[in-house]
Short mmCIF file of C-alpha atoms and ligand atoms in Angstrom, two decimals:
data_model
loop_
_atom_site.label_atom_id
_atom_site.label_comp_id
_atom_site.label_asym_id
_atom_site.label_seq_id
_atom_site.Cartn_x
_atom_site.Cartn_y
_atom_site.Cartn_z
CA MET A 1 26.00 97.58 203.99
CA GLN A 2 27.92 99.29 201.37
CA ASN A 3 26.79 102.21 199.66
CA LEU A 4 27.36 102.63 196.10
CA CYS A 5 27.37 105.58 194.32
CA ARG A 6 24.73 106.34 191.77
CA LEU A 7 24.28 109.68 192.40
CA CYS A 8 25.12 111.50 189.14
CA PRO A 9 24.17 109.99 185.54
CA ARG A 10 28.02 108.64 185.26
CA ASP A 11 26.25 105.85 187.54
CA CYS A 12 29.58 104.34 188.66
CA GLY A 13 27.91 102.10 191.32
CA ILE A 14 31.41 102.03 193.22
CA ASP A 15 31.92 102.29 197.02
CA ARG A 16 33.70 106.04 197.21
CA ASP A 17 35.30 105.30 200.32
CA ASN A 18 37.42 102.55 198.77
CA THR A 19 37.81 103.59 195.20
CA LEU A 20 36.84 106.74 193.50
CA GLY A 21 34.80 107.29 190.69
CA VAL A 22 34.53 109.92 187.28
CA CYS A 23 34.16 112.35 190.19
CA GLN A 24 37.31 111.65 191.75
CA VAL A 25 36.78 112.19 195.47
CA SER A 26 35.27 110.22 198.37
CA SER A 27 31.86 110.95 199.98
CA LYS A 28 33.57 112.95 202.35
CA VAL A 29 32.93 116.41 201.72
CA LYS A 30 35.76 118.51 200.36
CA ILE A 31 35.61 121.70 199.29
CA ALA A 32 38.22 124.25 197.43
CA ARG A 33 36.87 127.62 198.79
CA ALA A 34 34.39 129.17 200.55
CA ALA A 35 34.57 133.14 200.20
CA LEU A 36 32.41 136.18 198.48
CA HIS A 37 32.30 135.66 195.58
CA PHE A 38 31.59 138.75 192.95
CA TRP A 39 31.72 137.45 189.49
CA GLU A 40 28.39 135.97 189.06
CA GLU A 41 24.94 137.59 187.48
CA PRO A 42 24.22 141.09 189.10
CA CYS A 43 21.00 139.33 190.75
CA ILE A 44 23.43 136.70 192.44
CA SER A 45 26.50 138.87 193.43
CA GLY A 46 25.62 142.29 193.66
CA ASN A 47 27.72 144.60 195.91
CA ASN A 48 27.89 142.16 198.80
CA GLY A 49 29.00 139.51 196.73
CA SER A 50 27.66 135.63 196.91
CA GLY A 51 28.84 132.94 199.56
CA ALA A 52 30.19 130.86 197.26
CA VAL A 53 31.56 127.47 198.08
CA PHE A 54 33.21 125.60 195.63
CA PHE A 55 33.16 121.62 196.13
CA SER A 56 36.20 119.56 195.06
CA GLY A 57 35.76 116.90 192.11
CA CYS A 58 33.40 116.90 189.32
CA PRO A 59 31.71 114.39 187.41
CA LEU A 60 31.52 116.12 184.17
CA HIS A 61 35.23 116.88 183.59
CA CYS A 62 35.24 119.03 180.51
CA VAL A 63 38.57 119.42 178.45
CA PHE A 64 38.28 123.41 178.40
CA CYS A 65 37.65 123.25 182.52
CA GLN A 66 38.48 126.43 183.67
CA ASN A 67 39.24 125.17 187.25
CA GLU A 68 40.60 121.84 186.27
CA GLU A 69 42.65 121.49 189.74
CA ILE A 70 39.46 121.45 191.72
CA SER A 71 37.43 119.69 189.15
CA HIS A 72 40.06 116.49 189.65
CA GLY A 73 39.76 116.87 193.46
CA LYS A 74 43.20 117.61 193.70
CA VAL A 75 42.97 120.57 195.61
CA GLY A 76 40.89 121.24 198.80
CA LYS A 77 40.16 120.25 202.45
CA GLU A 78 37.94 117.81 203.90
CA ILE A 79 35.18 118.76 206.26
CA THR A 80 32.36 117.86 208.33
CA ILE A 81 28.49 118.15 207.31
CA GLU A 82 28.93 120.51 210.99
CA GLN A 83 31.70 122.71 209.54
CA LEU A 84 29.73 122.66 206.19
CA ALA A 85 27.11 124.48 208.00
CA ASP A 86 28.91 126.81 209.70
CA ILE A 87 30.82 128.14 206.78
CA TYR A 88 27.31 129.04 205.35
CA LEU A 89 26.88 130.64 208.49
CA ASN A 90 30.20 132.43 208.74
CA LEU A 91 29.56 133.40 204.85
CA GLN A 92 26.15 134.84 206.10
CA ASN A 93 27.55 136.56 208.43
CA GLN A 94 29.76 138.27 206.49
CA GLY A 95 26.89 139.77 204.25
CA ALA A 96 26.81 137.12 201.36
CA ASN A 97 23.31 137.79 199.53
CA ASN A 98 23.18 133.98 199.43
CA ILE A 99 24.85 130.98 199.86
CA ASN A 100 26.27 129.43 196.09
CA LEU A 101 26.71 125.76 195.72
CA VAL A 102 29.44 125.25 193.00
CA THR A 103 29.38 122.04 191.61
CA GLY A 104 28.08 120.19 194.77
CA THR A 105 26.29 117.21 192.61
CA HIS A 106 28.55 114.67 193.90
CA TYR A 107 27.85 115.90 197.54
CA ILE A 108 23.90 116.20 197.10
CA PRO A 109 23.26 114.33 200.75
CA ALA A 110 25.65 116.23 202.54
CA ILE A 111 24.34 119.47 201.04
CA VAL A 112 20.81 118.50 201.90
CA ASP A 113 21.92 117.41 205.63
CA SER A 114 24.18 120.84 206.47
CA VAL A 115 21.76 123.05 204.80
CA LYS A 116 18.80 121.64 207.38
CA LEU A 117 21.64 122.25 209.86
CA ALA A 118 22.63 125.25 209.37
CA ARG A 119 18.72 126.40 209.30
CA ASP A 120 17.95 125.39 212.42
CA LYS A 121 20.78 127.51 213.50
CA GLY A 122 19.93 130.73 211.84
CA LEU A 123 20.69 130.59 208.26
CA SER A 124 18.24 132.41 206.36
CA ILE A 125 19.44 133.34 202.96
CA THR A 126 18.71 132.18 199.75
CA ILE A 127 20.43 128.86 198.66
CA ILE A 128 21.33 128.28 195.15
CA TYR A 129 22.61 125.50 193.66
CA ASN A 130 24.75 125.95 190.43
CA THR A 131 25.55 122.94 188.39
CA SER A 132 27.01 121.68 184.65
CA GLY A 133 23.49 120.53 184.09
CA TYR A 134 24.66 117.07 184.44
CA GLU A 135 22.28 115.74 187.29
CA LYS A 136 20.05 112.96 187.67
CA VAL A 137 16.37 114.02 188.28
CA GLU A 138 16.02 111.38 191.46
CA SER A 139 18.97 113.20 193.14
CA LEU A 140 17.69 116.65 192.35
CA ARG A 141 14.50 115.35 193.98
CA MET A 142 16.43 115.35 197.62
CA LEU A 143 17.12 118.80 196.82
CA GLU A 144 13.41 119.44 196.84
CA GLY A 145 12.80 122.35 199.66
CA ILE A 146 16.37 123.01 200.51
CA VAL A 147 17.59 124.77 197.34
CA ASN A 148 15.61 127.88 196.33
CA ALA A 149 16.94 128.60 193.20
CA TYR A 150 19.01 126.73 190.38
CA LEU A 151 21.86 128.06 188.18
CA PRO A 152 22.57 125.45 185.54
CA ASP A 153 24.47 124.99 182.57
CA PHE A 154 23.35 123.71 179.17
CA LYS A 155 26.37 123.20 177.72
CA TYR A 156 25.46 121.49 174.48
CA TRP A 157 22.34 120.62 172.07
CA ASP A 158 24.66 118.38 169.94
CA LYS A 159 25.72 115.00 171.39
CA SER A 160 28.90 114.77 169.50
CA LEU A 161 30.14 118.16 171.13
CA ALA A 162 29.21 116.66 174.24
CA LYS A 163 31.04 113.48 173.73
CA LYS A 164 34.15 115.13 172.10
CA TYR A 165 34.30 117.95 175.25
CA SER A 166 32.71 116.26 178.11
CA PHE A 167 32.83 112.33 177.36
CA ALA A 168 29.08 112.44 178.43
CA GLU A 169 27.57 111.59 174.90
CA ASP A 170 24.20 111.72 176.91
CA TYR A 171 24.26 115.50 178.11
CA PRO A 172 21.80 117.01 175.88
CA GLU A 173 19.13 114.67 176.93
CA VAL A 174 20.42 114.80 180.82
CA ALA A 175 20.24 118.47 181.10
CA LYS A 176 16.98 118.58 179.58
CA ALA A 177 15.32 116.51 182.40
CA ALA A 178 17.22 118.28 185.07
CA ILE A 179 16.55 121.57 183.51
CA ALA A 180 12.53 120.48 183.61
CA GLU A 181 13.06 119.32 187.60
CA MET A 182 14.61 122.49 188.45
CA VAL A 183 11.92 124.62 187.27
CA ARG A 184 9.12 122.47 188.67
CA GLN A 185 10.62 122.41 191.92
CA ALA A 186 11.65 126.28 192.18
CA GLY A 187 9.14 127.89 189.68
CA PRO A 188 9.11 131.20 187.48
CA LEU A 189 12.22 133.79 188.75
CA GLN A 190 11.24 135.80 191.88
CA PHE A 191 13.40 138.48 192.86
CA ASN A 192 13.47 140.33 196.36
CA GLU A 193 12.89 143.79 196.45
CA ASP A 194 16.95 144.62 196.37
CA GLY A 195 16.81 142.82 192.84
CA PHE A 196 18.13 139.88 194.60
CA ILE A 197 17.15 136.17 193.23
CA GLN A 198 14.89 134.43 195.89
CA SER A 199 13.91 131.62 193.87
CA GLY A 200 13.82 130.26 190.33
CA VAL A 201 16.30 129.30 187.51
CA ILE A 202 18.66 131.09 185.35
CA VAL A 203 20.40 128.61 182.64
CA ARG A 204 23.85 129.67 181.88
CA GLN A 205 24.97 128.90 178.03
CA LEU A 206 28.79 129.35 177.76
CA LEU A 207 29.67 130.11 173.98
CA LEU A 208 32.35 128.27 172.53
CA PRO A 209 34.51 129.35 169.75
CA GLY A 210 33.41 128.14 166.49
CA HIS A 211 30.08 126.99 167.96
CA THR A 212 27.60 129.63 167.44
CA LYS A 213 25.15 127.09 165.74
CA ASP A 214 25.09 124.77 169.31
CA SER A 215 24.51 127.65 171.72
CA LYS A 216 21.57 128.80 169.02
CA ALA A 217 19.96 125.49 169.29
CA VAL A 218 20.36 125.67 172.91
CA ILE A 219 19.06 129.04 173.04
CA GLU A 220 15.97 128.05 171.02
CA TYR A 221 14.87 125.06 172.96
CA LEU A 222 14.85 126.96 176.06
CA TYR A 223 12.89 129.75 175.17
CA LYS A 224 10.13 127.57 173.49
CA THR A 225 9.93 125.31 175.92
CA TYR A 226 10.03 127.74 179.12
CA CYS A 227 9.77 131.28 177.63
CA ASP A 228 10.46 133.55 180.21
CA ASN A 229 9.87 131.80 183.30
CA ILE A 230 13.43 131.21 183.71
CA TYR A 231 16.24 133.78 182.49
CA ILE A 232 18.90 132.79 180.20
CA SER A 233 22.52 133.93 180.77
CA LEU A 234 24.59 134.21 177.68
CA MET A 235 28.28 133.89 178.66
CA SER A 236 30.45 135.06 176.56
CA GLN A 237 33.80 134.52 178.93
CA TYR A 238 35.11 131.03 177.30
CA THR A 239 39.12 131.27 178.13
CA PRO A 240 41.58 129.13 176.27
CA MET A 241 43.56 127.10 178.96
CA PRO A 242 47.44 126.35 178.43
CA GLN A 243 47.90 123.45 176.24
CA ILE A 244 43.82 123.02 175.14
CA ALA A 245 44.97 123.79 171.32
CA GLU A 246 47.40 120.71 171.07
CA LYS A 247 44.54 118.64 171.12
CA TYR A 248 41.68 121.01 170.40
CA PRO A 249 42.96 123.62 168.10
CA GLU A 250 39.35 124.88 167.70
CA LEU A 251 39.41 125.73 171.52
CA GLY A 252 42.66 127.80 171.57
CA ARG A 253 41.42 131.03 171.12
CA ARG A 254 38.51 133.31 172.70
CA VAL A 255 35.08 134.07 171.01
CA THR A 256 35.21 136.78 168.57
CA LYS A 257 32.94 140.00 169.11
CA ARG A 258 31.14 138.94 166.02
CA GLU A 259 30.35 135.29 167.27
CA TYR A 260 29.04 136.83 170.48
CA GLN A 261 26.88 139.29 168.82
CA GLN A 262 24.98 136.33 166.75
CA VAL A 263 24.03 134.82 169.32
CA ILE A 264 22.63 138.00 171.25
CA ASP A 265 21.03 139.05 168.57
CA PHE A 266 19.51 135.58 167.63
CA ALA A 267 17.90 135.60 171.11
CA LEU A 268 16.64 139.42 170.34
CA GLU A 269 15.31 137.68 167.45
CA LEU A 270 13.61 135.14 169.24
CA GLY A 271 11.61 137.56 171.45
CA ILE A 272 13.69 136.56 174.87
CA GLU A 273 13.24 139.56 177.56
CA ASN A 274 14.51 137.48 180.40
CA ALA A 275 18.46 137.15 179.83
CA PHE A 276 21.91 138.37 180.97
CA ILE A 277 24.30 139.69 178.35
CA GLN A 278 28.20 139.60 179.38
CA ASP A 279 30.45 142.19 178.80
CA ARG A 280 33.52 140.77 177.18
CA LYS A 281 36.17 142.03 179.42
CA VAL A 282 35.43 139.13 181.37
CA ALA A 283 37.23 136.74 178.93
CA LYS A 284 40.39 137.42 181.16
CA GLU A 285 42.17 134.56 182.71
CA SER A 286 42.21 137.25 185.88
CA PHE A 287 38.73 136.49 186.39
CA ILE A 288 39.03 133.17 187.08
CA PRO A 289 39.12 132.86 191.15
CA GLU A 290 42.58 131.38 192.32
CA PHE A 291 41.74 128.23 194.87
CA SER A 292 44.13 128.87 197.44
CA ASN A 293 41.94 127.01 200.16
CA GLU A 294 40.46 129.88 201.51
CA ILE A 295 38.00 128.31 203.58
S1 SF4 B 1 28.96 110.90 191.88
FE1 SF4 B 1 30.96 110.42 191.28
S2 SF4 B 1 31.44 107.86 192.11
FE2 SF4 B 1 28.98 108.86 192.18
S3 SF4 B 1 28.18 108.21 190.20
FE3 SF4 B 1 28.81 110.23 190.07
S4 SF4 B 1 30.97 110.29 189.25
FE4 SF4 B 1 30.63 108.40 189.87
#
């Protein structure tokens, strides 16, 4: 029987082994990079690094994507479930604090199988699912008991922005339901004795230039809904990619110090205690990892 893919909210309903859907990759796992990664929040990266596995392809396709080559599935290597499990074990052996699965939405069944297999072979570190937030609740349910912590984005409050920049008008509603499911599964944020995340949810909000109002609306919703049971990571690292200003002139610059400070002040005024704030120096292209098939 044909397996028609409806894993994510794009609901393509196609056989990925014969044709490609929005995510632009077949059902065979393809990864662009697997290596220790040092640029996540301190409770994820620490000094040893996070064991990041970057999956090729993406169902969202934001116009400002920093990793376009991989999100369009152009770079990467196809691997088996067994190889994926061995990659996790190898990262654990290298001293990774956790396994950080980056944009795995379109490979959830393979993630489930590979984590089970790796755990049988001795994988014991925290599994983090790092996502755009554009996820179906039914698919996330497959990850219950597999993933310990979630690291979703909440990119837009305004559906017209979601349509304009990610071609997904339903993003705000989808992300709200997805984050609710993540919090249900992973509970309040817990750290181990060394200060590294063990379980829970950290929601990332990337401030876009000129869009402080949208960021504030996301932050207000998250705090009113979850209080300090989740952490909110306020990100200022938006980096305009070449050519973006041709079609989207408003996105052709970095976020100003003043814009970022406005968002931080808003979060503090709300009373948020559990937040990560970014050093603006990270808004440099050099902090975007090279995707060189380092697997
Ligand atoms: S995972 Fe890919 S093929 Fe499946 S519904 Fe989403 S975008 Fe479409």
